[in-house]
Coordinates of C-alpha atoms in Angstrom, one line a residue:
T601 CA 229.7 200.3 204.5
A602 CA 227.3 198.2 206.4
L603 CA 224.7 200.6 205.8
S604 CA 225.8 201.6 202.1
P605 CA 224.5 202.0 199.5
R606 CA 221.9 204.3 200.3
P607 CA 219.3 205.4 197.4
T608 CA 217.1 208.3 198.4
P609 CA 214.6 207.8 199.9
S610 CA 215.5 204.3 201.0
A611 CA 215.4 201.9 204.4
G612 CA 219.2 202.4 204.6
E613 CA 219.3 206.0 204.7
K614 CA 216.8 205.8 207.5
A615 CA 219.0 203.4 209.2
L616 CA 221.8 204.9 209.3
A617 CA 220.0 208.4 210.6
D618 CA 218.4 206.4 213.9
A619 CA 222.3 204.1 214.5
L620 CA 223.7 207.9 214.1
A621 CA 220.9 209.5 216.5
A622 CA 221.8 207.0 219.0
R623 CA 225.4 207.8 218.9
L624 CA 225.3 211.5 219.3
R625 CA 222.5 211.2 222.2
K626 CA 225.4 208.7 223.7
Q627 CA 227.7 211.9 223.3
G628 CA 225.0 214.1 225.2
M629 CA 223.5 215.8 222.5
V630 CA 219.2 216.1 221.9
C631 CA 218.3 214.6 219.0
Y632 CA 215.1 214.3 216.6
L633 CA 214.3 212.8 213.5
Q634 CA 212.1 214.5 211.0
D635 CA 210.4 212.1 208.9
F636 CA 209.0 213.9 205.3
P637 CA 207.4 212.4 201.9
S638 CA 210.0 212.9 199.4
A639 CA 210.8 212.0 195.2
T640 CA 212.7 209.1 194.8
S641 CA 214.7 211.0 191.9
F642 CA 215.2 215.1 190.6
V643 CA 214.4 213.2 187.2
G644 CA 210.6 213.3 187.0
P645 CA 209.8 216.6 187.4
L646 CA 212.4 217.6 184.9
L647 CA 211.1 215.9 182.0
V648 CA 208.3 217.8 181.3
P649 CA 210.2 221.4 181.0
F650 CA 213.0 219.2 178.7
V651 CA 210.2 217.8 176.5
L652 CA 208.4 220.8 175.8
G653 CA 211.6 222.9 174.8
C654 CA 212.5 220.1 172.9
G655 CA 208.7 220.3 171.2
A656 CA 209.4 224.2 171.3
S657 CA 212.3 224.2 169.3
L658 CA 211.1 221.2 166.6
L659 CA 208.0 223.3 166.3
L660 CA 209.9 226.9 165.3
A661 CA 212.0 224.8 162.7
Q662 CA 209.0 223.6 161.0
G663 CA 207.6 227.2 160.9
R664 CA 205.2 227.2 163.6
P665 CA 206.6 230.0 165.7
G666 CA 203.1 230.3 168.1
W667 CA 202.8 227.4 168.9
A668 CA 206.3 227.6 169.5
L669 CA 206.1 230.5 171.6
L670 CA 203.4 229.0 173.9
A671 CA 205.5 225.6 174.2
S672 CA 209.0 227.2 175.1
L673 CA 207.0 230.0 177.7
V674 CA 205.5 226.7 179.5
A675 CA 208.7 225.0 179.4
L676 CA 210.4 228.2 180.7
L677 CA 208.2 228.6 183.5
L678 CA 208.1 224.9 184.4
Y679 CA 211.7 225.1 184.7
R680 CA 212.6 228.1 186.2
A681 CA 209.8 227.3 189.1
E682 CA 211.4 223.5 189.5
V683 CA 215.1 225.1 189.8
K684 CA 213.4 227.2 193.0
G685 CA 211.8 224.4 194.2
I686 CA 208.5 225.1 193.4
H687 CA 206.3 222.1 191.9
F688 CA 203.9 222.3 189.5
F689 CA 203.6 218.6 188.8
P690 CA 203.2 215.6 192.0
P691 CA 206.6 214.4 192.0
F692 CA 206.8 210.8 191.3
P693 CA 207.4 208.7 192.5
R694 CA 207.6 209.6 196.7
S695 CA 208.3 207.2 199.6
P696 CA 209.0 208.3 203.2
S697 CA 212.7 210.0 204.2
R698 CA 214.5 211.6 207.4
N699 CA 216.5 213.3 208.7
L700 CA 218.7 214.2 211.8
V701 CA 218.8 216.8 214.2
A702 CA 220.6 217.2 216.8
R703 CA 221.6 220.1 219.3
L704 CA 224.4 221.0 221.0
P705 CA 223.8 224.2 223.6
P706 CA 226.1 226.5 224.2
T707 CA 227.1 226.8 227.9
A708 CA 226.4 230.6 228.5
T709 CA 223.8 232.5 227.1
R710 CA 223.3 231.8 222.7
Q711 CA 224.5 234.4 220.6
R712 CA 224.5 232.9 217.5
D713 CA 223.9 229.3 215.5
V714 CA 225.6 226.9 213.3
V715 CA 224.4 224.4 211.1
L716 CA 226.8 221.5 210.3
M717 CA 225.5 220.1 207.7
A718 CA 225.8 216.8 205.1
H719 CA 223.5 214.4 203.7
L720 CA 222.6 210.9 204.6
D721 CA 221.3 209.2 201.0
T722 CA 223.7 207.9 198.2
A723 CA 223.8 208.8 194.2
R724 CA 223.3 206.4 191.6
S725 CA 226.0 205.7 188.9
A726 CA 225.2 206.6 185.2
W727 CA 226.4 208.6 182.1
L728 CA 226.3 211.8 183.6
T729 CA 228.0 211.5 186.6
S730 CA 230.9 210.2 184.5
R731 CA 234.3 212.2 184.2
L732 CA 233.6 212.9 180.4
L733 CA 230.1 213.6 180.1
G734 CA 229.2 215.3 183.6
P735 CA 231.2 218.2 183.0
G736 CA 229.0 218.7 180.0
F737 CA 225.9 217.9 182.0
R738 CA 226.4 220.3 184.4
L739 CA 227.1 223.4 181.6
S740 CA 223.4 221.9 179.9
A741 CA 221.6 222.6 183.4
L742 CA 223.5 226.4 183.5
V743 CA 222.5 227.4 180.1
T744 CA 218.8 225.7 179.8
S745 CA 216.9 228.3 181.1
R746 CA 218.9 230.8 178.1
A747 CA 218.0 228.4 175.6
H748 CA 214.3 228.5 176.5
Q749 CA 214.8 232.4 176.6
F750 CA 216.2 232.5 172.8
L751 CA 212.9 230.2 171.9
C752 CA 210.7 232.6 173.5
L753 CA 212.7 235.3 171.7
A754 CA 213.2 233.5 168.1
S755 CA 209.7 232.7 168.3
L756 CA 208.0 236.4 169.0
A757 CA 210.5 237.3 166.7
S758 CA 209.4 235.1 163.7
L759 CA 205.6 236.0 164.6
L760 CA 205.7 239.7 163.6
F761 CA 208.5 239.7 161.2
S762 CA 207.9 236.0 159.2
F763 CA 211.1 236.7 157.0
L764 CA 213.2 236.2 159.9
L765 CA 212.0 232.3 160.2
P766 CA 214.5 230.8 158.1
F767 CA 217.5 232.3 159.8
L768 CA 216.2 230.9 163.0
S769 CA 215.3 227.5 162.1
W770 CA 219.3 226.4 162.1
P771 CA 219.7 227.9 165.9
A772 CA 216.0 226.1 166.9
L773 CA 217.6 222.7 165.9
A774 CA 220.7 222.8 167.5
I775 CA 218.7 223.5 170.8
S776 CA 217.0 220.7 170.2
A777 CA 219.7 218.2 169.4
W778 CA 220.6 220.1 173.1
H779 CA 217.1 219.1 174.8
G780 CA 217.6 215.6 173.4
W781 CA 221.3 214.9 174.4
V782 CA 219.8 216.1 178.1
L783 CA 216.9 214.0 177.7
L784 CA 219.2 210.8 177.0
L785 CA 221.7 211.5 179.8
L786 CA 218.0 212.2 182.3
G787 CA 216.8 208.9 181.0
Q788 CA 219.5 206.9 181.6
L789 CA 220.1 207.9 185.0
F790 CA 216.5 207.3 185.7
F791 CA 216.0 203.7 184.1
F792 CA 219.2 202.6 184.3
G793 CA 221.5 204.1 187.3
H794 CA 222.4 202.2 189.9
P795 CA 223.0 202.8 193.3
V796 CA 226.7 203.3 194.7
P797 CA 228.4 203.2 198.2
G798 CA 228.7 207.0 198.4
A799 CA 232.0 207.2 200.3
S800 CA 232.9 210.5 198.9
D801 CA 229.1 211.7 198.0
N802 CA 228.3 212.0 201.0
G803 CA 230.0 209.4 203.7
S804 CA 233.2 211.7 204.0
G805 CA 231.0 214.7 205.0
V806 CA 229.1 212.6 207.5
V807 CA 231.6 211.2 209.2
T808 CA 233.4 214.6 209.6
V809 CA 230.4 216.5 210.9
L810 CA 229.9 213.6 213.2
A811 CA 233.7 213.7 214.3
A812 CA 233.4 217.4 214.7
A813 CA 230.1 217.0 216.7
E814 CA 231.3 214.8 219.2
E815 CA 234.5 217.0 220.2
L816 CA 231.6 220.0 220.3
A817 CA 230.0 217.5 222.7
R818 CA 233.3 217.1 225.0
A819 CA 234.1 220.8 224.8
P820 CA 230.7 222.7 224.2
L821 CA 231.0 226.2 222.8
G822 CA 230.3 229.2 225.2
Q823 CA 228.2 231.6 223.1
T824 CA 227.1 229.5 219.9
R825 CA 224.6 226.7 220.1
V826 CA 225.7 224.1 217.2
T827 CA 223.3 222.0 215.4
V828 CA 224.0 219.0 213.5
L829 CA 222.2 218.6 210.6
L830 CA 222.1 214.6 208.6
T831 CA 219.5 215.4 205.7
G832 CA 217.8 212.7 203.3
S833 CA 216.6 213.4 199.8
E834 CA 219.6 215.4 199.2
E835 CA 220.1 213.3 195.6
S836 CA 216.4 213.8 194.5
G837 CA 215.9 217.3 195.1
L838 CA 217.3 219.2 198.5
W839 CA 214.0 217.3 199.9
G840 CA 215.6 217.0 203.3
V841 CA 217.1 220.3 203.7
R842 CA 214.0 222.1 202.3
H843 CA 212.0 220.3 204.4
F844 CA 214.0 221.3 207.8
L845 CA 213.6 224.8 206.5
E846 CA 210.2 224.9 206.6
K847 CA 209.7 223.4 209.8
E848 CA 212.1 225.8 211.5
E849 CA 213.0 229.0 209.6
M850 CA 212.1 231.2 212.4
E851 CA 214.3 229.0 214.6
Y852 CA 217.3 229.1 212.0
C853 CA 216.7 232.1 210.2
E854 CA 220.2 234.0 211.1
A855 CA 222.1 230.6 211.4
L856 CA 225.7 229.8 209.8
F857 CA 224.7 227.0 208.0

């Protein structure tokens, strides 16, 4: 708790990585740190596709299917790319973050790799993390791409068959309200969310990985190399694990995470 909270990325996040590296080295594990640039929040890159999606639905409701089709196509492409970790817009702002990687070699010839993983950073408390609104936000993230797809098809259908436009205006307004609600939740998190100690997300995971690593250091496995991966900047979009996989892809392509 002395190093809590640890918003992503922060000095507390990096200090915890340093402290745990020193502890694992005492157990005989080979440790190294990975520094990388990270976004400070996942909200920024998502704002553009959500704003475009809201605009597309309003344009369709106002009888402008051509512009609605263009906006909804761009929104769909940007959203799907962001979900897959492809950033068309540079994350803003960016700050340095840190991963901790520790390896425990097997006592015999290595046959497999197991990676024990948790993240060092803590989340922010906001409306979308509440019990009341959190499940709805997760549902909205799941159906957002479907809403963008509907807008694309509805806009195209309205261009080809203008008599359909009045029937598609009301669903477009409903989708606009949907996007507005998600934007409200994202904005509240970005501007007013405050860091929390993070015992369950993910202090408990870090402690579990640490305890398992120390036990395995006392009794190493015969043919399995164990790697401890404690990542930074998970809360802002899985930046730590993505950086690890970019650097170590060939080394861990067949590992069990």
